[in-house]
């Protein structure tokens, strides 16, 4: 089982590149953003709470996301491994993930961080918002808040994996093919 965390600020290409990675490496895609958006759409009470947080660009509480991740991993455990997209987003989630994977005799093998500068992120997110209709991609202030949240709460996760010797940074600027090639070179050097 080979488990990867695809990491990076909003708009760095995690979701897009995940689709290619799962196909090539036969991994199961676990996107917490997708799971949360599905819950949000369901109209449940929990979905309403999630909507309020996502639409403002704030993080959903750790325990709520962890519960979804645990259910997903348990239901899909027989695969070749997972690509965690958008998770962990806090150091607490990272420590929780280590512990949870240990329970199923697995581990994170690599955190692959897509590096893209802020102006480019904003451009990409606004362009995506005009197509996808995602409320959190359509408003510049909310985009800025998401980037701020990334810096304050999510970036410390990098040091967590650096300390474990499992961090790799990848230049996320270029064509989709160019970035994918860099990603594959990195994964192959860790496999
Ligand atoms: P994403 O699709 O990964 O950009 O996530 C969209 C939104 O979902 C984020 O801005 C957060 O509000 C929420 N979200 C996704 N993943 C997490 C997570 N691991 N922890 C907390 N909130 C999350």
Short mmCIF file of C-alpha atoms and ligand atoms in Angstrom, two decimals:
data_model
loop_
_atom_site.label_atom_id
_atom_site.label_comp_id
_atom_site.label_asym_id
_atom_site.label_seq_id
_atom_site.Cartn_x
_atom_site.Cartn_y
_atom_site.Cartn_z
CA UNK A 1 0.00 0.00 0.00
CA UNK A 2 1.45 3.36 -1.05
CA UNK A 3 -0.23 6.42 0.48
CA UNK A 4 0.39 9.94 -0.73
CA UNK A 5 -0.74 13.29 0.59
CA UNK A 6 -1.09 15.84 -2.19
CA UNK A 7 -0.58 19.19 -0.56
CA UNK A 8 -0.53 22.86 -1.43
CA UNK A 9 -2.52 26.08 -1.21
CA UNK A 10 -6.00 26.38 -2.74
CA UNK A 11 -5.66 26.57 -6.51
CA UNK A 12 -2.30 24.79 -6.65
CA UNK A 13 -3.74 21.96 -8.77
CA UNK A 14 -4.20 19.21 -6.17
CA UNK A 15 -7.55 17.98 -7.50
CA UNK A 16 -6.59 18.14 -11.17
CA UNK A 17 -3.29 16.35 -10.69
CA UNK A 18 -4.89 13.80 -8.33
CA UNK A 19 -7.08 12.59 -11.18
CA UNK A 20 -4.00 11.77 -13.25
CA UNK A 21 -2.09 10.29 -10.32
CA UNK A 22 -4.88 7.88 -9.35
CA UNK A 23 -5.05 6.58 -12.90
CA UNK A 24 -1.32 6.00 -13.23
CA UNK A 25 -0.66 4.60 -9.75
CA UNK A 26 -4.02 2.92 -9.10
CA UNK A 27 -4.72 4.90 -5.95
CA UNK A 28 -8.03 5.74 -4.37
CA UNK A 29 -8.80 9.48 -4.33
CA UNK A 30 -9.87 10.85 -0.94
CA UNK A 31 -10.74 14.54 -1.28
CA UNK A 32 -12.10 16.01 1.94
CA UNK A 33 -13.33 19.04 -0.03
CA UNK A 34 -15.42 16.71 -2.24
CA UNK A 35 -16.75 14.77 0.77
CA UNK A 36 -17.69 18.01 2.54
CA UNK A 37 -19.32 19.48 -0.55
CA UNK A 38 -21.40 16.29 -0.94
CA UNK A 39 -22.57 16.62 2.67
CA UNK A 40 -23.26 20.32 2.12
CA UNK A 41 -25.41 19.52 -0.92
CA UNK A 42 -27.41 16.89 0.97
CA UNK A 43 -29.19 19.63 2.89
CA UNK A 44 -28.65 17.87 6.24
CA UNK A 45 -28.21 19.83 9.48
CA UNK A 46 -24.50 18.96 9.36
CA UNK A 47 -24.45 20.11 5.73
CA UNK A 48 -25.76 23.52 6.77
CA UNK A 49 -22.99 23.93 9.35
CA UNK A 50 -20.42 22.89 6.77
CA UNK A 51 -21.80 25.33 4.18
CA UNK A 52 -21.40 28.29 6.54
CA UNK A 53 -17.72 27.45 7.07
CA UNK A 54 -16.76 26.52 3.49
CA UNK A 55 -18.50 29.51 1.94
CA UNK A 56 -16.45 31.86 4.13
CA UNK A 57 -13.21 30.03 3.39
CA UNK A 58 -12.78 28.76 6.95
CA UNK A 59 -11.82 25.25 8.00
CA UNK A 60 -14.37 22.71 9.16
CA UNK A 61 -13.61 21.38 12.69
CA UNK A 62 -10.98 18.62 12.78
CA UNK A 63 -13.27 16.03 14.40
CA UNK A 64 -15.92 16.42 11.70
CA UNK A 65 -13.44 15.87 8.87
CA UNK A 66 -11.63 13.06 10.68
CA UNK A 67 -14.87 11.13 11.05
CA UNK A 68 -15.42 11.31 7.27
CA UNK A 69 -11.84 10.28 6.52
CA UNK A 70 -12.02 7.30 8.86
CA UNK A 71 -15.26 6.05 7.25
CA UNK A 72 -13.79 6.46 3.76
CA UNK A 73 -10.57 4.61 4.60
CA UNK A 74 -12.38 1.75 6.31
CA UNK A 75 -14.78 1.34 3.38
CA UNK A 76 -12.00 1.40 0.77
CA UNK A 77 -9.15 -0.29 2.60
CA UNK A 78 -8.61 -3.03 0.04
CA UNK A 79 -7.15 -0.71 -2.62
CA UNK A 80 -3.52 -0.11 -3.57
CA UNK A 81 -3.40 2.96 -1.39
CA UNK A 82 -4.83 6.44 -1.06
CA UNK A 83 -4.10 9.87 -2.31
CA UNK A 84 -5.20 12.27 0.40
CA UNK A 85 -6.23 15.55 -1.23
CA UNK A 86 -6.96 18.49 1.05
CA UNK A 87 -6.22 16.42 4.15
CA UNK A 88 -4.47 16.86 6.55
CA UNK A 89 -4.97 20.61 6.75
CA UNK A 90 -3.85 21.09 10.38
CA UNK A 91 -1.05 19.55 12.43
CA UNK A 92 -3.69 17.95 14.61
CA UNK A 93 -5.20 16.22 11.56
CA UNK A 94 -1.72 15.07 10.51
CA UNK A 95 -1.06 13.46 13.90
CA UNK A 96 -4.53 11.89 13.83
CA UNK A 97 -3.92 10.46 10.33
CA UNK A 98 -0.66 8.82 11.47
CA UNK A 99 -2.48 7.16 14.32
CA UNK A 100 -5.50 6.09 12.27
CA UNK A 101 -3.36 4.56 9.49
CA UNK A 102 -1.34 2.71 12.11
CA UNK A 103 -4.54 0.98 13.18
CA UNK A 104 -4.84 -0.49 9.65
CA UNK A 105 -1.06 -1.19 9.47
CA UNK A 106 -0.47 1.58 6.97
CA UNK A 107 1.45 4.85 6.81
CA UNK A 108 1.81 8.04 4.77
CA UNK A 109 4.73 7.40 2.43
CA UNK A 110 5.06 10.87 0.96
CA UNK A 111 3.69 14.39 1.24
CA UNK A 112 3.98 16.01 -2.14
CA UNK A 113 3.59 19.77 -1.97
CA UNK A 114 2.65 21.76 -5.10
CA UNK A 115 4.34 25.15 -4.99
CA UNK A 116 2.59 28.07 -6.70
CA UNK A 117 2.88 31.77 -5.89
CA UNK A 118 -0.04 33.75 -4.53
CA UNK A 119 -0.92 35.94 -7.54
CA UNK A 120 -1.13 32.87 -9.76
CA UNK A 121 -3.35 31.10 -7.19
CA UNK A 122 -5.82 33.98 -7.14
CA UNK A 123 -5.98 34.05 -10.94
CA UNK A 124 -6.57 30.30 -11.15
CA UNK A 125 -9.26 30.27 -8.44
CA UNK A 126 -11.25 33.12 -9.98
CA UNK A 127 -11.07 31.41 -13.38
CA UNK A 128 -12.25 28.13 -11.83
CA UNK A 129 -15.06 29.93 -9.97
CA UNK A 130 -16.52 31.30 -13.18
CA UNK A 131 -16.85 27.73 -14.50
CA UNK A 132 -17.52 25.58 -11.42
CA UNK A 133 -19.89 27.96 -9.65
CA UNK A 134 -18.13 27.26 -6.31
CA UNK A 135 -19.04 30.19 -4.06
CA UNK A 136 -15.65 30.06 -2.34
CA UNK A 137 -13.87 30.50 -5.71
CA UNK A 138 -15.85 33.54 -6.81
CA UNK A 139 -15.08 36.18 -4.23
CA UNK A 140 -11.62 37.72 -3.90
CA UNK A 141 -11.94 38.34 -0.16
CA UNK A 142 -12.88 34.72 0.49
CA UNK A 143 -10.01 33.52 -1.69
CA UNK A 144 -7.66 35.73 0.33
CA UNK A 145 -9.04 34.30 3.56
CA UNK A 146 -8.46 30.74 2.30
CA UNK A 147 -4.86 31.60 1.46
CA UNK A 148 -4.44 33.22 4.90
CA UNK A 149 -5.89 30.11 6.57
CA UNK A 150 -3.49 27.99 4.51
CA UNK A 151 -0.52 30.01 5.78
CA UNK A 152 -1.57 30.05 9.42
CA UNK A 153 -3.12 26.61 9.95
CA UNK A 154 -2.08 24.34 7.09
CA UNK A 155 1.54 25.20 6.26
CA UNK A 156 2.84 23.90 9.63
CA UNK A 157 1.86 20.42 8.37
CA UNK A 158 4.92 20.65 6.08
CA UNK A 159 7.29 20.59 9.05
CA UNK A 160 5.44 17.61 10.51
CA UNK A 161 6.29 15.55 7.41
CA UNK A 162 9.76 17.08 7.00
CA UNK A 163 10.56 15.77 10.47
CA UNK A 164 9.46 12.31 9.28
CA UNK A 165 11.67 12.61 6.14
CA UNK A 166 8.58 12.35 3.92
CA UNK A 167 8.30 15.81 2.38
CA UNK A 168 8.86 16.65 -1.28
CA UNK A 169 8.18 20.04 -2.89
CA UNK A 170 7.24 20.19 -6.57
CA UNK A 171 7.05 23.27 -8.78
CA UNK A 172 3.32 23.54 -9.58
CA UNK A 173 3.66 26.14 -12.35
CA UNK A 174 3.66 25.01 -15.97
CA UNK A 175 1.41 22.99 -18.25
CA UNK A 176 -0.63 20.16 -16.72
CA UNK A 177 1.68 17.66 -18.45
CA UNK A 178 4.85 19.35 -17.20
CA UNK A 179 3.64 19.42 -13.60
CA UNK A 180 2.44 15.81 -13.86
CA UNK A 181 5.85 14.70 -15.14
CA UNK A 182 7.55 16.36 -12.15
CA UNK A 183 5.08 14.69 -9.81
CA UNK A 184 5.69 11.25 -11.34
CA UNK A 185 9.47 11.68 -11.13
CA UNK A 186 9.09 12.53 -7.44
CA UNK A 187 6.72 9.64 -6.67
CA UNK A 188 8.93 7.18 -8.54
CA UNK A 189 11.95 8.24 -6.53
CA UNK A 190 10.07 7.40 -3.31
CA UNK A 191 8.46 4.13 -4.37
P1 LIG B 1 -10.85 22.05 -1.07
O1 LIG B 1 -11.81 21.48 -2.06
O2 LIG B 1 -9.81 21.08 -0.63
O3 LIG B 1 -10.27 23.36 -1.54
O4 LIG B 1 -11.69 22.40 0.25
C1 LIG B 1 -12.77 23.31 0.23
C2 LIG B 1 -13.13 23.72 1.63
O5 LIG B 1 -13.54 22.57 2.39
C3 LIG B 1 -12.01 24.33 2.45
O6 LIG B 1 -11.85 25.72 2.20
C4 LIG B 1 -12.48 24.06 3.88
O7 LIG B 1 -13.54 24.94 4.22
C5 LIG B 1 -13.10 22.67 3.74
N1 LIG B 1 -12.10 21.59 3.97
C6 LIG B 1 -11.60 20.73 3.06
N2 LIG B 1 -10.72 19.88 3.62
C7 LIG B 1 -10.66 20.21 4.92
C8 LIG B 1 -9.92 19.73 6.03
N3 LIG B 1 -9.04 18.73 5.88
N4 LIG B 1 -10.10 20.33 7.23
C9 LIG B 1 -10.98 21.34 7.39
N5 LIG B 1 -11.70 21.85 6.39
C10 LIG B 1 -11.55 21.32 5.16
#
